[in-house]
Short mmCIF file of N, CA and C in Angstrom, two decimals:
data_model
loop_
_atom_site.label_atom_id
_atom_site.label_comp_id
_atom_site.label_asym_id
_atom_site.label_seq_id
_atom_site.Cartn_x
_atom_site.Cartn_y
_atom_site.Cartn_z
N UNK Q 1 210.08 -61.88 70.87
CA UNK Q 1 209.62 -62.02 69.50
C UNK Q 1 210.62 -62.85 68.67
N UNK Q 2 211.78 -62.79 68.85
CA UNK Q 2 212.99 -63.27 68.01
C UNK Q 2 212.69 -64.97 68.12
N UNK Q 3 212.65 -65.23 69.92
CA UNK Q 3 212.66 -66.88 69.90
C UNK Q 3 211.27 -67.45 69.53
N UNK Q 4 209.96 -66.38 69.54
CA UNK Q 4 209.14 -67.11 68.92
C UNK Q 4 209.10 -67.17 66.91
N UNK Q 5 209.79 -66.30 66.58
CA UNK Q 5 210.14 -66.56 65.18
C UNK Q 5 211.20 -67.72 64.61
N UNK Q 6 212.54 -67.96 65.93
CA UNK Q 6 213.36 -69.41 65.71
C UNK Q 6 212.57 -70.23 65.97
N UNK Q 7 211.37 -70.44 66.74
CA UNK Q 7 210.35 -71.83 67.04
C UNK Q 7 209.65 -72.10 65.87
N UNK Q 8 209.18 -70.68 64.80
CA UNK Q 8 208.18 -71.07 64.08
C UNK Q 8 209.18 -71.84 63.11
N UNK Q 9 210.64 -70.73 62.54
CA UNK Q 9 211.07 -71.62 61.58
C UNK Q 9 211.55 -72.54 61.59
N UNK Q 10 211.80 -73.44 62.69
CA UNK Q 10 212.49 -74.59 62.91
C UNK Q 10 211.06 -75.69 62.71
N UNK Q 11 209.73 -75.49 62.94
CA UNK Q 11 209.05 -76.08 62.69
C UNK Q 11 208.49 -75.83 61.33
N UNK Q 12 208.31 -75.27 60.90
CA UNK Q 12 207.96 -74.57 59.54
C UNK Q 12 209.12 -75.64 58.74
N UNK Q 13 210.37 -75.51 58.80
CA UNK Q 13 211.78 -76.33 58.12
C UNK Q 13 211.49 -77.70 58.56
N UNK Q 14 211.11 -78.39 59.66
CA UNK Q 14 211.04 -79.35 59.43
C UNK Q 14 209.64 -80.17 58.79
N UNK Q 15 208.46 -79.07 58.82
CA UNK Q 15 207.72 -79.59 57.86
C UNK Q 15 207.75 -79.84 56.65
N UNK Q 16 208.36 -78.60 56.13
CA UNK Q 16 208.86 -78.88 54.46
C UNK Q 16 210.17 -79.97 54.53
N UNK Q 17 211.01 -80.55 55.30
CA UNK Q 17 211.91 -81.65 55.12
C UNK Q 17 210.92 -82.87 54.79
N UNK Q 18 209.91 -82.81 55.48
CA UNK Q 18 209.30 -84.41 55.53
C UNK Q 18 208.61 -84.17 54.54
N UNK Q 19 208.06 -83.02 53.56
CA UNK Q 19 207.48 -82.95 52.38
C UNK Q 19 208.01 -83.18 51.64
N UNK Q 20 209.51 -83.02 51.50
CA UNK Q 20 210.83 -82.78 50.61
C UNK Q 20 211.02 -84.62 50.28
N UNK Q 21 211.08 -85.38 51.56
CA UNK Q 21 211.37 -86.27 51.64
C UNK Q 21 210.06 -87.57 51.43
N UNK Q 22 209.09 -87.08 51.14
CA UNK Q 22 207.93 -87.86 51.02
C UNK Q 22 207.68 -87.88 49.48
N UNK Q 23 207.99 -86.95 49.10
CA UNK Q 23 207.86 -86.30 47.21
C UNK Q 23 209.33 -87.23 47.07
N UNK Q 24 210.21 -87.50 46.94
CA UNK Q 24 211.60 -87.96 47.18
C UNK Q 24 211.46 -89.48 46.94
N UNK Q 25 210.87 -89.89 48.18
CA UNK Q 25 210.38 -91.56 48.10
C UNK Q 25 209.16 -91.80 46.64
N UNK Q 26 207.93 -90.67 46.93
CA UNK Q 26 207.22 -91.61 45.89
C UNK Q 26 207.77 -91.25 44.36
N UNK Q 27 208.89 -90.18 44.34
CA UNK Q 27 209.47 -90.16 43.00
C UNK Q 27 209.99 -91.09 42.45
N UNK Q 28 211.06 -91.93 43.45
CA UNK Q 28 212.06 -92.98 43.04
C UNK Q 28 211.27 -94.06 43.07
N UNK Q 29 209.98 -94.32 43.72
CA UNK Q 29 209.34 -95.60 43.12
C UNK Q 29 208.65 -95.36 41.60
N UNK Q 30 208.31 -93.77 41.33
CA UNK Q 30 207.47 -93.88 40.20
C UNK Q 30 208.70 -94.18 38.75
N UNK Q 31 209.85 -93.79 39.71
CA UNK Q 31 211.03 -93.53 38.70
C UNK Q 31 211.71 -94.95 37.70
N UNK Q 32 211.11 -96.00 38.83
CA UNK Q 32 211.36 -97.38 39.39
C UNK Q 32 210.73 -98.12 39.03
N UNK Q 33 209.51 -97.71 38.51
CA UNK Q 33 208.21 -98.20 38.48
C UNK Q 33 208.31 -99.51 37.92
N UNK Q 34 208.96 -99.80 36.91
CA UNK Q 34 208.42 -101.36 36.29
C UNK Q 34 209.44 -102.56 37.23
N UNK Q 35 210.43 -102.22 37.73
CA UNK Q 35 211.34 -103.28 38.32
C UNK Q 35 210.75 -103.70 39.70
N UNK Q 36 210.65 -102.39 40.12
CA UNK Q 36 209.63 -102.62 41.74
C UNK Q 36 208.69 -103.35 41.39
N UNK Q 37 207.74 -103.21 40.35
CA UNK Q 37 206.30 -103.78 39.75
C UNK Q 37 206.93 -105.39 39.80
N UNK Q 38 207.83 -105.54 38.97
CA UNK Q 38 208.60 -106.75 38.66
C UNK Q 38 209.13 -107.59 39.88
N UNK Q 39 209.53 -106.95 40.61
CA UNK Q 39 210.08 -107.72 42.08
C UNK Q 39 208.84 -107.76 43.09
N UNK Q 40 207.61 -106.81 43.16
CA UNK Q 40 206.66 -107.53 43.93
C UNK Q 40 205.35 -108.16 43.12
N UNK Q 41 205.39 -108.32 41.61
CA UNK Q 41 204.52 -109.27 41.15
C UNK Q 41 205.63 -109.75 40.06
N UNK Q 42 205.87 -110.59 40.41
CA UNK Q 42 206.98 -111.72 39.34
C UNK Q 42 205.98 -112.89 38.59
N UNK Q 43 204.89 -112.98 39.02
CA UNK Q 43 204.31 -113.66 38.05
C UNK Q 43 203.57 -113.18 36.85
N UNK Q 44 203.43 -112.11 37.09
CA UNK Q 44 202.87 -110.89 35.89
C UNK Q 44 203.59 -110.36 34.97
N UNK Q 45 205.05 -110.49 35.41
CA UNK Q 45 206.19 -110.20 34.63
C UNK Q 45 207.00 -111.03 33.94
N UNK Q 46 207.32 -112.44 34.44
CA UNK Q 46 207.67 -113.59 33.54
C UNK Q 46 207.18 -114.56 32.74
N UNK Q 47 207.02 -114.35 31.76
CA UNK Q 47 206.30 -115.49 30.73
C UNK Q 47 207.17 -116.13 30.70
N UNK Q 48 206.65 -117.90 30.87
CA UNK Q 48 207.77 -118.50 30.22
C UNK Q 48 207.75 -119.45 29.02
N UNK Q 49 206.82 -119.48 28.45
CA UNK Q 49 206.96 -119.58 26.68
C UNK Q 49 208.12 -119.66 26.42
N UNK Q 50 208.60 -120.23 25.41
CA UNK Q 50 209.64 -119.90 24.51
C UNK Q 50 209.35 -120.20 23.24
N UNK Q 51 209.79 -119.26 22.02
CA UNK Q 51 209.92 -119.49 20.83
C UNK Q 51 209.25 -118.10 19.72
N UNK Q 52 208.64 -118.36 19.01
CA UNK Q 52 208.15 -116.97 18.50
C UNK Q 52 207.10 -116.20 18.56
N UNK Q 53 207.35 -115.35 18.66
CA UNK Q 53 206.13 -114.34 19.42
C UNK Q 53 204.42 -113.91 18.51
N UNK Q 54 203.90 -113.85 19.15
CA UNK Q 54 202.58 -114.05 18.39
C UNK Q 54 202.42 -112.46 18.00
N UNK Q 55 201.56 -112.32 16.96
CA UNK Q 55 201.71 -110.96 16.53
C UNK Q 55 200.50 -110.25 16.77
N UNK Q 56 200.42 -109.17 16.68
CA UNK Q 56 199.68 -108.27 18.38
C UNK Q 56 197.93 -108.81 17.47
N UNK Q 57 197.80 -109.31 16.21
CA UNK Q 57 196.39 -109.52 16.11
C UNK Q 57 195.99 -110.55 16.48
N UNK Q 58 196.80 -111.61 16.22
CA UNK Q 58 196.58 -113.04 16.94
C UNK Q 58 196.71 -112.98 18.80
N UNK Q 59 196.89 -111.90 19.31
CA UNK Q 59 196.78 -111.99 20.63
C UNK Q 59 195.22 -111.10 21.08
N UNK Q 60 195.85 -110.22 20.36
CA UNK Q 60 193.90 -109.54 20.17
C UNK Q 60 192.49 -110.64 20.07
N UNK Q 61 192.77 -111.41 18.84
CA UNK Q 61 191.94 -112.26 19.05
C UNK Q 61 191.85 -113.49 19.86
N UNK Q 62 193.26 -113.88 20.65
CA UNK Q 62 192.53 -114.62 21.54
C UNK Q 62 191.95 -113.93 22.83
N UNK Q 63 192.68 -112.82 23.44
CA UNK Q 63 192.08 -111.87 24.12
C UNK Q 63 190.13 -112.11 24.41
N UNK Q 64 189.77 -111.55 22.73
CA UNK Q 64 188.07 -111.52 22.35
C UNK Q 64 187.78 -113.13 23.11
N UNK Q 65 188.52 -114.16 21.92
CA UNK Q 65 187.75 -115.67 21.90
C UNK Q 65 187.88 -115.41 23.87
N UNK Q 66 188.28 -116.01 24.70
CA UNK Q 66 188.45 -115.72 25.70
C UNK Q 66 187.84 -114.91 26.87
N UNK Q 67 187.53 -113.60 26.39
CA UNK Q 67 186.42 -112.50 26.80
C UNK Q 67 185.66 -112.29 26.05
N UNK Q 68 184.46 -112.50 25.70
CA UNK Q 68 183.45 -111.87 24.56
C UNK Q 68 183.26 -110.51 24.85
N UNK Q 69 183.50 -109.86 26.02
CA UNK Q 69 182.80 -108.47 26.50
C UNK Q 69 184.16 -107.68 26.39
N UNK Q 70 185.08 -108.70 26.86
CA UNK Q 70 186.35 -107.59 26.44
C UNK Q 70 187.02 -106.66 24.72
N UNK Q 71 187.19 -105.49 24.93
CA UNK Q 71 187.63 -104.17 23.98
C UNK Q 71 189.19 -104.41 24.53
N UNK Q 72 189.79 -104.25 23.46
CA UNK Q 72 191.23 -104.02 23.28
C UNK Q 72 191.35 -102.33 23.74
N UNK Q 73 191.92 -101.88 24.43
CA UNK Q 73 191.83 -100.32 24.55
C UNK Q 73 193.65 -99.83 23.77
N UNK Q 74 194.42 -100.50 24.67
CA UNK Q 74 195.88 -100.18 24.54
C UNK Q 74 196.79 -101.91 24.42
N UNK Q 75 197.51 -101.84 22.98
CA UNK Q 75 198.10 -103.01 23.10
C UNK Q 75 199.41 -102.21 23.30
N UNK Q 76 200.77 -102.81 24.17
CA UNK Q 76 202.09 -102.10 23.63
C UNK Q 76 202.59 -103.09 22.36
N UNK Q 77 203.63 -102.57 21.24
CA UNK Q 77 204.04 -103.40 20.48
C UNK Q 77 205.38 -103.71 20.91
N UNK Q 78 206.00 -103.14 22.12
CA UNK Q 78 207.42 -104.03 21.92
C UNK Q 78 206.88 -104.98 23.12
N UNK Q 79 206.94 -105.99 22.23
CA UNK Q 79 206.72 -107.10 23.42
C UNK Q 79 208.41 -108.08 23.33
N UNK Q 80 208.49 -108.65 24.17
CA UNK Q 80 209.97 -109.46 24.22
C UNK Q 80 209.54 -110.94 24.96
N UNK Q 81 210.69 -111.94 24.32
CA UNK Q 81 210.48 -113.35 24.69
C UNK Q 81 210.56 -113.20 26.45
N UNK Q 82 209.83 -113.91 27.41
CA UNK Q 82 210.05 -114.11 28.31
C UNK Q 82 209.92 -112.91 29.03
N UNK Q 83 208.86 -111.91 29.11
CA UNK Q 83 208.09 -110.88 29.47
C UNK Q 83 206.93 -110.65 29.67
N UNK Q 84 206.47 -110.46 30.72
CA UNK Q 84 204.91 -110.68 30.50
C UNK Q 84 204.23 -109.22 29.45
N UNK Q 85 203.25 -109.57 28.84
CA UNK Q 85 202.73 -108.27 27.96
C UNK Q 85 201.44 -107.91 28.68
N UNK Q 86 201.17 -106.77 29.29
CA UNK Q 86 200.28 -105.87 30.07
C UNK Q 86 199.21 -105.47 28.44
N UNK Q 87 198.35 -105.66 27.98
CA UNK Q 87 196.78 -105.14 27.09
C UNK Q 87 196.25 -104.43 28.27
N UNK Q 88 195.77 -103.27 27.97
CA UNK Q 88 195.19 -102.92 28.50
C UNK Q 88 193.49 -103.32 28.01
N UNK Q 89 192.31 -103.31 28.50
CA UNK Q 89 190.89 -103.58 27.93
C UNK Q 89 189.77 -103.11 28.67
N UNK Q 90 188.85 -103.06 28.09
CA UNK Q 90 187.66 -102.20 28.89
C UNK Q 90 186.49 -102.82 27.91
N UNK Q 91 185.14 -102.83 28.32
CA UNK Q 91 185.21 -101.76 29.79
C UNK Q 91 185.54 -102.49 31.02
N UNK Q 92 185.95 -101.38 31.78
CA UNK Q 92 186.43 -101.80 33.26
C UNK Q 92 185.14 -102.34 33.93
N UNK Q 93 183.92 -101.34 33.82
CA UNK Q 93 182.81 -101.79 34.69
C UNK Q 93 182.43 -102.98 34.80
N UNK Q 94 182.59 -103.76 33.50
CA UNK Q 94 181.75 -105.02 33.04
C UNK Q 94 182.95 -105.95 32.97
N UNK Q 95 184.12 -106.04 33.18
CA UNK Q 95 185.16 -107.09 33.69
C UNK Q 95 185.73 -106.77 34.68
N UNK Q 96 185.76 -106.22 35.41
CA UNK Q 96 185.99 -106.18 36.72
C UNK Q 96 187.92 -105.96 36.72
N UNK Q 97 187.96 -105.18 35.57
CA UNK Q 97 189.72 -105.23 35.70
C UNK Q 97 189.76 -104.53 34.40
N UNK Q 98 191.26 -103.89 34.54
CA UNK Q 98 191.72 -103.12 33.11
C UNK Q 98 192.62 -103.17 32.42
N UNK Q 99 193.72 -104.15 33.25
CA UNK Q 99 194.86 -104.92 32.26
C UNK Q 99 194.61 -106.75 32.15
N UNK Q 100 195.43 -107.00 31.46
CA UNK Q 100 195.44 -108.17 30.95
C UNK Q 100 196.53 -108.26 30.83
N UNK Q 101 197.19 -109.40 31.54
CA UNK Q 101 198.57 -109.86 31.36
C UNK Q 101 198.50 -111.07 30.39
N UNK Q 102 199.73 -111.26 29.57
CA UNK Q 102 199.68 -112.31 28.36
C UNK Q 102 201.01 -112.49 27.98
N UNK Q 103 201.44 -114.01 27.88
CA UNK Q 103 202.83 -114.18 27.47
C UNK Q 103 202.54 -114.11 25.99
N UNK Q 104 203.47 -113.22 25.60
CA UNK Q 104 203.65 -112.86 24.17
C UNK Q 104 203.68 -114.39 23.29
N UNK Q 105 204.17 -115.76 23.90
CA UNK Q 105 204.77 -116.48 22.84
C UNK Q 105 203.29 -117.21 22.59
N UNK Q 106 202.55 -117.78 23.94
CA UNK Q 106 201.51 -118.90 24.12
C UNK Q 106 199.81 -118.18 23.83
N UNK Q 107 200.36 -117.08 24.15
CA UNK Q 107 198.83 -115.97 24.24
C UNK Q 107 198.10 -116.56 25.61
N UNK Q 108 199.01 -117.17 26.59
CA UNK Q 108 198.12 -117.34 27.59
C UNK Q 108 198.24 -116.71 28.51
N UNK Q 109 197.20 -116.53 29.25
CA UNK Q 109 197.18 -115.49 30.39
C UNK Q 109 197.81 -115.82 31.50
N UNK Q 110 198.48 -114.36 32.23
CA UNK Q 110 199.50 -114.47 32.97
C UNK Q 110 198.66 -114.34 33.84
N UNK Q 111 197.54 -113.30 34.10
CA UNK Q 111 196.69 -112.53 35.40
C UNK Q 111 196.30 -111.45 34.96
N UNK Q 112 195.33 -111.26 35.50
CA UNK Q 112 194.67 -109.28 35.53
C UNK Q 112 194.94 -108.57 36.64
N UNK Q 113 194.63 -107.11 36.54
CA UNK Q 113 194.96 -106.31 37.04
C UNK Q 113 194.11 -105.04 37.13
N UNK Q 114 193.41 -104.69 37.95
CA UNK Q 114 192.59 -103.50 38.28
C UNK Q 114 193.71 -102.63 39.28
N UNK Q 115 193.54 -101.44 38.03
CA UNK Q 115 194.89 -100.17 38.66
C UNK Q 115 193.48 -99.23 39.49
N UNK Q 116 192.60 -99.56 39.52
CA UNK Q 116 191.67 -97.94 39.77
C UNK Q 116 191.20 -99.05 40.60
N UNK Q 117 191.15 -100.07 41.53
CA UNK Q 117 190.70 -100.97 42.72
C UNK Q 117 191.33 -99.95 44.30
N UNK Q 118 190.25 -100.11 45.14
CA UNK Q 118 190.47 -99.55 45.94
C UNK Q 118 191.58 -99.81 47.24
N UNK Q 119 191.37 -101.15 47.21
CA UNK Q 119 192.55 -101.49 48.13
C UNK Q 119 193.81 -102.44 47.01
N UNK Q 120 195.04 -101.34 47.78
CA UNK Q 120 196.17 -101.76 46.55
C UNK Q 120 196.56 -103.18 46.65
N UNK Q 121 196.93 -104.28 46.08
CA UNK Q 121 197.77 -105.20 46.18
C UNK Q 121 199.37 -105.00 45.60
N UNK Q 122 199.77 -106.36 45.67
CA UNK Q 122 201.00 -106.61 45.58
C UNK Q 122 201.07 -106.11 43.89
N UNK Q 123 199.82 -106.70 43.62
CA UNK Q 123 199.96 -106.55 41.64
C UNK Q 123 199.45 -104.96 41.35
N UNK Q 124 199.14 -104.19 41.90
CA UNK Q 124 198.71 -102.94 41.29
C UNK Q 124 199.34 -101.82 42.90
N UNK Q 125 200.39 -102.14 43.55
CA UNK Q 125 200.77 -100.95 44.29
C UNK Q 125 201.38 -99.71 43.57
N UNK Q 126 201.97 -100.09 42.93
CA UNK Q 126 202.87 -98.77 41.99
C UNK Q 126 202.30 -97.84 41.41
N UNK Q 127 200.93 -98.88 40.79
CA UNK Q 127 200.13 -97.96 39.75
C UNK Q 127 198.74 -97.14 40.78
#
């Protein structure tokens, strides 16, 4: 009875290690999240504009001129020179995507991004 109770807990312990250690990994990427995002989509992340930044209504509206079907859902306001700016917009069903990348200075588009797409890419693994 004894060595079948050292068999269970030695397997029992090493199941919870690889649980321990699987929660572990996807912590430090979620922890990580925008630099990892940044090092495997670098074009979503660098605007390279320079000069002064457009202010979140003048990006709203080119957003619209641009998409007629697109809704502003989530703008962030700290945007910074030489950053790409993530809008979020909807509906998702009817554009086929739910962010909107945009260099803060030009209002031009960096790329989109569907986080709820079924197979992950390079631009939406994190999320």
């Amino acid at each position: 009875m004894r060595g079948f109770c050292v068999i269970l807990h030695r397997y029992i312990g090493l199941a919870t290690a690889l649980f321990l250690v699987l929660l572990g990994l996807t912590g430090s990427v979620l922890a990580w999240r925008e630099p990892v995002s940044a090092w495997l989509a670098p074009a979503l992340y660098e605007a390279p504009a320079r000069g002064f930044l457009l202010s979140p209504e003048q990006l709203a509206q080119r957003i619209v001129d641009a998409e007629p079907r697109a809704q502003v859902v989530f703008f962030p306001l700290a945007s910074k020179e030489g950053k790409g700016l993530p809008v979020h917009v909807g509906p998702r069903d009817s554009l086929g995507y739910d962010t909107l990348w945009l260099d803060p200075v030009s209002g031009r588009e960096l790329g989109r991004t569907d986080s709820e797409s079924a197979l992950p890419t390079t631009r939406t693994l994190v999320d």
